[in-house]
Amino acid sequence: MKLSRTGWNNVIIFSVMTIILVINATNDKLFPKEEHENTAEQLILPQHSVILTLAIDLSARQQVLFERVGRSWQLTAKGIMLVKTEQQIEQMMFAWQQSTGLVQAAEIVIDSEQAINVQISLAGESQARTFMLYPLNDQLLIYQQQGNTWLALPPALAQQLLPISL
């Protein structure tokens, strides 16, 4: 069987396309995902989000508000003496943006009086996101009201996410 140059080009193109389709179809079997990728980890905030304000209600009398003013942050504290440098505030905001937690499958029953309420306004969103933080001995639980999800984080992360030690 004699093929022209154009005919051989077509044979090669269809052969390569067939190989690509076979590799794509068997990709999961050839390259199984690692076990840590199967865990249901989720960022607290959407990736690449920009925090405009972060309000923390520790109690009825203790409140902390961080507001972005240009490239810097303005700190307003009510009922609590709080002094933070610009670098400490930037590290706290970075922790909010980059921290991930394990999604909890079951609904968690916990005393809501222990909660620390946090409201975060993000650039491009009209409504602030509301979180309830529950610092426990063995973990930090975060309830995201917008997505109705629970995240479990290491307890040491509470010191990075909150401006005061608990």
PDB file of C-alpha atoms in Angstrom:
ATOM      1  CA  MET A   1       0.000   0.000   0.000  1.00  0.00           C
ATOM      2  CA  LYS A   2       1.474   3.241  -1.125  1.00  0.00           C
ATOM      3  CA  LEU A   3       0.440   6.514   0.536  1.00  0.00           C
ATOM      4  CA  SER A   4       1.197  10.022  -0.522  1.00  0.00           C
ATOM      5  CA  ARG A   5       2.948  12.442   1.748  1.00  0.00           C
ATOM      6  CA  THR A   6      -0.402  13.975   2.752  1.00  0.00           C
ATOM      7  CA  GLY A   7      -1.789  10.524   3.488  1.00  0.00           C
ATOM      8  CA  TRP A   8       1.121   9.685   5.822  1.00  0.00           C
ATOM      9  CA  ASN A   9       0.665  13.025   7.594  1.00  0.00           C
ATOM     10  CA  ASN A  10      -2.971  12.150   8.226  1.00  0.00           C
ATOM     11  CA  VAL A  11      -2.011   8.709   9.565  1.00  0.00           C
ATOM     12  CA  ILE A  12       0.493  10.265  11.959  1.00  0.00           C
ATOM     13  CA  ILE A  13      -1.988  12.927  13.140  1.00  0.00           C
ATOM     14  CA  PHE A  14      -4.739  10.385  13.833  1.00  0.00           C
ATOM     15  CA  SER A  15      -2.284   8.054  15.582  1.00  0.00           C
ATOM     16  CA  VAL A  16      -1.093  10.825  17.894  1.00  0.00           C
ATOM     17  CA  MET A  17      -4.694  11.874  18.635  1.00  0.00           C
ATOM     18  CA  THR A  18      -5.577   8.247  19.486  1.00  0.00           C
ATOM     19  CA  ILE A  19      -2.619   7.976  21.868  1.00  0.00           C
ATOM     20  CA  ILE A  20      -3.600  11.251  23.576  1.00  0.00           C
ATOM     21  CA  LEU A  21      -7.191  10.036  24.023  1.00  0.00           C
ATOM     22  CA  VAL A  22      -5.989   6.714  25.487  1.00  0.00           C
ATOM     23  CA  ILE A  23      -3.683   8.503  27.938  1.00  0.00           C
ATOM     24  CA  ASN A  24      -6.444  10.904  29.021  1.00  0.00           C
ATOM     25  CA  ALA A  25      -8.927   8.071  29.471  1.00  0.00           C
ATOM     26  CA  THR A  26      -6.539   6.018  31.622  1.00  0.00           C
ATOM     27  CA  ASN A  27      -4.908   8.926  33.457  1.00  0.00           C
ATOM     28  CA  ASP A  28      -6.440   8.120  36.868  1.00  0.00           C
ATOM     29  CA  LYS A  29      -5.387   4.479  36.609  1.00  0.00           C
ATOM     30  CA  LEU A  30      -1.858   5.239  35.420  1.00  0.00           C
ATOM     31  CA  PHE A  31      -1.221   8.124  37.820  1.00  0.00           C
ATOM     32  CA  PRO A  32      -3.298   7.655  40.982  1.00  0.00           C
ATOM     33  CA  LYS A  33      -3.607  10.700  43.210  1.00  0.00           C
ATOM     34  CA  GLU A  34      -1.654  10.687  46.419  1.00  0.00           C
ATOM     35  CA  GLU A  35      -3.546  10.071  49.625  1.00  0.00           C
ATOM     36  CA  HIS A  36      -3.128  13.586  51.005  1.00  0.00           C
ATOM     37  CA  GLU A  37      -4.777  15.002  47.885  1.00  0.00           C
ATOM     38  CA  ASN A  38      -7.936  12.990  48.573  1.00  0.00           C
ATOM     39  CA  THR A  39      -8.515  14.657  51.928  1.00  0.00           C
ATOM     40  CA  ALA A  40     -11.122  17.356  51.803  1.00  0.00           C
ATOM     41  CA  GLU A  41      -9.017  20.406  52.570  1.00  0.00           C
ATOM     42  CA  GLN A  42     -10.398  23.845  51.894  1.00  0.00           C
ATOM     43  CA  LEU A  43      -9.059  27.372  52.168  1.00  0.00           C
ATOM     44  CA  ILE A  44     -10.770  29.601  54.719  1.00  0.00           C
ATOM     45  CA  LEU A  45     -11.082  32.379  52.135  1.00  0.00           C
ATOM     46  CA  PRO A  46     -11.156  32.100  48.336  1.00  0.00           C
ATOM     47  CA  GLN A  47      -7.747  31.939  46.710  1.00  0.00           C
ATOM     48  CA  HIS A  48      -6.255  35.337  45.784  1.00  0.00           C
ATOM     49  CA  SER A  49      -8.917  37.226  47.747  1.00  0.00           C
ATOM     50  CA  VAL A  50      -8.164  40.699  49.090  1.00  0.00           C
ATOM     51  CA  ILE A  51      -9.339  41.501  52.618  1.00  0.00           C
ATOM     52  CA  LEU A  52     -10.786  44.995  53.023  1.00  0.00           C
ATOM     53  CA  THR A  53     -12.020  44.764  56.618  1.00  0.00           C
ATOM     54  CA  LEU A  54     -11.756  42.173  59.359  1.00  0.00           C
ATOM     55  CA  ALA A  55     -13.973  42.630  62.431  1.00  0.00           C
ATOM     56  CA  ILE A  56     -13.554  40.392  65.478  1.00  0.00           C
ATOM     57  CA  ASP A  57     -16.151  40.334  68.281  1.00  0.00           C
ATOM     58  CA  LEU A  58     -14.537  38.655  71.266  1.00  0.00           C
ATOM     59  CA  SER A  59     -17.464  39.571  73.517  1.00  0.00           C
ATOM     60  CA  ALA A  60     -20.122  42.272  73.753  1.00  0.00           C
ATOM     61  CA  ARG A  61     -17.545  44.678  75.186  1.00  0.00           C
ATOM     62  CA  GLN A  62     -14.414  43.596  73.320  1.00  0.00           C
ATOM     63  CA  GLN A  63     -14.211  44.268  69.607  1.00  0.00           C
ATOM     64  CA  VAL A  64     -11.347  44.684  67.161  1.00  0.00           C
ATOM     65  CA  LEU A  65     -11.598  46.131  63.658  1.00  0.00           C
ATOM     66  CA  PHE A  66      -8.897  46.083  60.982  1.00  0.00           C
ATOM     67  CA  GLU A  67      -9.544  48.280  57.941  1.00  0.00           C
ATOM     68  CA  ARG A  68      -7.430  48.550  54.827  1.00  0.00           C
ATOM     69  CA  VAL A  69      -6.464  52.158  54.173  1.00  0.00           C
ATOM     70  CA  GLY A  70      -4.526  52.291  50.929  1.00  0.00           C
ATOM     71  CA  ARG A  71      -1.658  49.832  51.401  1.00  0.00           C
ATOM     72  CA  SER A  72      -1.648  49.976  55.181  1.00  0.00           C
ATOM     73  CA  TRP A  73      -4.008  48.902  57.965  1.00  0.00           C
ATOM     74  CA  GLN A  74      -5.950  50.911  60.524  1.00  0.00           C
ATOM     75  CA  LEU A  75      -6.620  49.202  63.854  1.00  0.00           C
ATOM     76  CA  THR A  76      -9.595  50.128  66.048  1.00  0.00           C
ATOM     77  CA  ALA A  77     -10.013  48.325  69.363  1.00  0.00           C
ATOM     78  CA  LYS A  78     -12.923  48.684  71.771  1.00  0.00           C
ATOM     79  CA  GLY A  79     -12.681  47.385  75.346  1.00  0.00           C
ATOM     80  CA  ILE A  80      -9.243  45.907  74.835  1.00  0.00           C
ATOM     81  CA  MET A  81      -5.725  47.323  74.756  1.00  0.00           C
ATOM     82  CA  LEU A  82      -4.137  46.119  71.544  1.00  0.00           C
ATOM     83  CA  VAL A  83      -0.937  47.279  69.893  1.00  0.00           C
ATOM     84  CA  LYS A  84       0.104  45.591  66.651  1.00  0.00           C
ATOM     85  CA  THR A  85       2.744  46.573  64.144  1.00  0.00           C
ATOM     86  CA  GLU A  86       1.991  46.784  60.441  1.00  0.00           C
ATOM     87  CA  GLN A  87       4.035  43.615  59.893  1.00  0.00           C
ATOM     88  CA  GLN A  88       2.072  41.672  62.547  1.00  0.00           C
ATOM     89  CA  ILE A  89      -1.214  42.729  60.956  1.00  0.00           C
ATOM     90  CA  GLU A  90       0.048  41.714  57.481  1.00  0.00           C
ATOM     91  CA  GLN A  91       1.062  38.298  58.864  1.00  0.00           C
ATOM     92  CA  MET A  92      -2.396  37.844  60.390  1.00  0.00           C
ATOM     93  CA  MET A  93      -4.106  38.741  57.083  1.00  0.00           C
ATOM     94  CA  PHE A  94      -1.773  36.361  55.229  1.00  0.00           C
ATOM     95  CA  ALA A  95      -2.746  33.581  57.657  1.00  0.00           C
ATOM     96  CA  TRP A  96      -6.444  34.195  56.896  1.00  0.00           C
ATOM     97  CA  GLN A  97      -5.794  34.069  53.153  1.00  0.00           C
ATOM     98  CA  GLN A  98      -3.515  31.003  53.066  1.00  0.00           C
ATOM     99  CA  SER A  99      -4.754  28.702  55.862  1.00  0.00           C
ATOM    100  CA  THR A 100      -6.561  25.499  54.997  1.00  0.00           C
ATOM    101  CA  GLY A 101      -8.658  23.243  57.165  1.00  0.00           C
ATOM    102  CA  LEU A 102     -10.171  19.800  56.923  1.00  0.00           C
ATOM    103  CA  VAL A 103     -13.842  19.907  55.992  1.00  0.00           C
ATOM    104  CA  GLN A 104     -15.918  18.168  58.648  1.00  0.00           C
ATOM    105  CA  ALA A 105     -18.554  15.839  57.220  1.00  0.00           C
ATOM    106  CA  ALA A 106     -20.937  15.852  60.170  1.00  0.00           C
ATOM    107  CA  GLU A 107     -22.797  18.779  61.680  1.00  0.00           C
ATOM    108  CA  ILE A 108     -21.039  19.785  64.891  1.00  0.00           C
ATOM    109  CA  VAL A 109     -23.026  20.619  68.017  1.00  0.00           C
ATOM    110  CA  ILE A 110     -21.184  23.133  70.168  1.00  0.00           C
ATOM    111  CA  ASP A 111     -22.101  25.899  72.611  1.00  0.00           C
ATOM    112  CA  SER A 112     -22.451  29.096  70.559  1.00  0.00           C
ATOM    113  CA  GLU A 113     -21.508  31.241  73.581  1.00  0.00           C
ATOM    114  CA  GLN A 114     -17.902  30.063  73.180  1.00  0.00           C
ATOM    115  CA  ALA A 115     -17.754  31.412  69.636  1.00  0.00           C
ATOM    116  CA  ILE A 116     -15.613  34.284  68.480  1.00  0.00           C
ATOM    117  CA  ASN A 117     -17.475  36.041  65.665  1.00  0.00           C
ATOM    118  CA  VAL A 118     -15.425  37.261  62.728  1.00  0.00           C
ATOM    119  CA  GLN A 119     -16.714  39.219  59.747  1.00  0.00           C
ATOM    120  CA  ILE A 120     -14.505  39.672  56.716  1.00  0.00           C
ATOM    121  CA  SER A 121     -15.248  41.959  53.783  1.00  0.00           C
ATOM    122  CA  LEU A 122     -13.491  40.966  50.580  1.00  0.00           C
ATOM    123  CA  ALA A 123     -12.833  43.059  47.503  1.00  0.00           C
ATOM    124  CA  GLY A 124     -15.422  42.357  44.824  1.00  0.00           C
ATOM    125  CA  GLU A 125     -18.052  41.003  47.216  1.00  0.00           C
ATOM    126  CA  SER A 126     -20.975  43.104  48.367  1.00  0.00           C
ATOM    127  CA  GLN A 127     -21.693  41.124  51.526  1.00  0.00           C
ATOM    128  CA  ALA A 128     -19.247  40.359  54.339  1.00  0.00           C
ATOM    129  CA  ARG A 129     -18.424  36.732  55.115  1.00  0.00           C
ATOM    130  CA  THR A 130     -19.274  35.589  58.643  1.00  0.00           C
ATOM    131  CA  PHE A 131     -17.226  33.030  60.546  1.00  0.00           C
ATOM    132  CA  MET A 132     -17.577  31.608  64.032  1.00  0.00           C
ATOM    133  CA  LEU A 133     -14.316  30.420  65.594  1.00  0.00           C
ATOM    134  CA  TYR A 134     -14.297  27.838  68.383  1.00  0.00           C
ATOM    135  CA  PRO A 135     -10.817  27.467  69.904  1.00  0.00           C
ATOM    136  CA  LEU A 136     -10.703  24.042  71.580  1.00  0.00           C
ATOM    137  CA  ASN A 137      -7.811  22.245  73.270  1.00  0.00           C
ATOM    138  CA  ASP A 138      -7.080  19.894  70.375  1.00  0.00           C
ATOM    139  CA  GLN A 139      -8.247  21.931  67.375  1.00  0.00           C
ATOM    140  CA  LEU A 140      -9.676  25.194  66.108  1.00  0.00           C
ATOM    141  CA  LEU A 141     -13.129  24.820  64.588  1.00  0.00           C
ATOM    142  CA  ILE A 142     -14.330  27.401  62.087  1.00  0.00           C
ATOM    143  CA  TYR A 143     -17.951  27.555  60.975  1.00  0.00           C
ATOM    144  CA  GLN A 144     -18.460  29.337  57.655  1.00  0.00           C
ATOM    145  CA  GLN A 145     -22.003  30.625  57.571  1.00  0.00           C
ATOM    146  CA  GLN A 146     -21.934  31.450  53.866  1.00  0.00           C
ATOM    147  CA  GLY A 147     -21.138  27.877  52.810  1.00  0.00           C
ATOM    148  CA  ASN A 148     -22.609  26.191  55.916  1.00  0.00           C
ATOM    149  CA  THR A 149     -19.364  24.252  56.383  1.00  0.00           C
ATOM    150  CA  TRP A 150     -17.160  23.356  59.336  1.00  0.00           C
ATOM    151  CA  LEU A 151     -13.379  23.388  59.082  1.00  0.00           C
ATOM    152  CA  ALA A 152     -10.958  21.878  61.598  1.00  0.00           C
ATOM    153  CA  LEU A 153      -7.534  23.489  61.924  1.00  0.00           C
ATOM    154  CA  PRO A 154      -4.571  22.960  64.258  1.00  0.00           C
ATOM    155  CA  PRO A 155      -4.982  24.809  67.587  1.00  0.00           C
ATOM    156  CA  ALA A 156      -1.745  26.767  67.052  1.00  0.00           C
ATOM    157  CA  LEU A 157      -3.372  28.500  64.089  1.00  0.00           C
ATOM    158  CA  ALA A 158      -5.682  30.409  66.439  1.00  0.00           C
ATOM    159  CA  GLN A 159      -2.700  32.521  67.493  1.00  0.00           C
ATOM    160  CA  GLN A 160      -2.058  33.447  63.864  1.00  0.00           C
ATOM    161  CA  LEU A 161      -5.682  34.214  62.968  1.00  0.00           C
ATOM    162  CA  LEU A 162      -6.589  36.227  66.066  1.00  0.00           C
ATOM    163  CA  PRO A 163      -4.771  39.331  67.337  1.00  0.00           C
ATOM    164  CA  ILE A 164      -4.881  38.195  70.993  1.00  0.00           C
ATOM    165  CA  SER A 165      -3.824  35.004  72.722  1.00  0.00           C
ATOM    166  CA  LEU A 166      -6.682  32.841  73.961  1.00  0.00           C
TER     167      LEU A 166
END
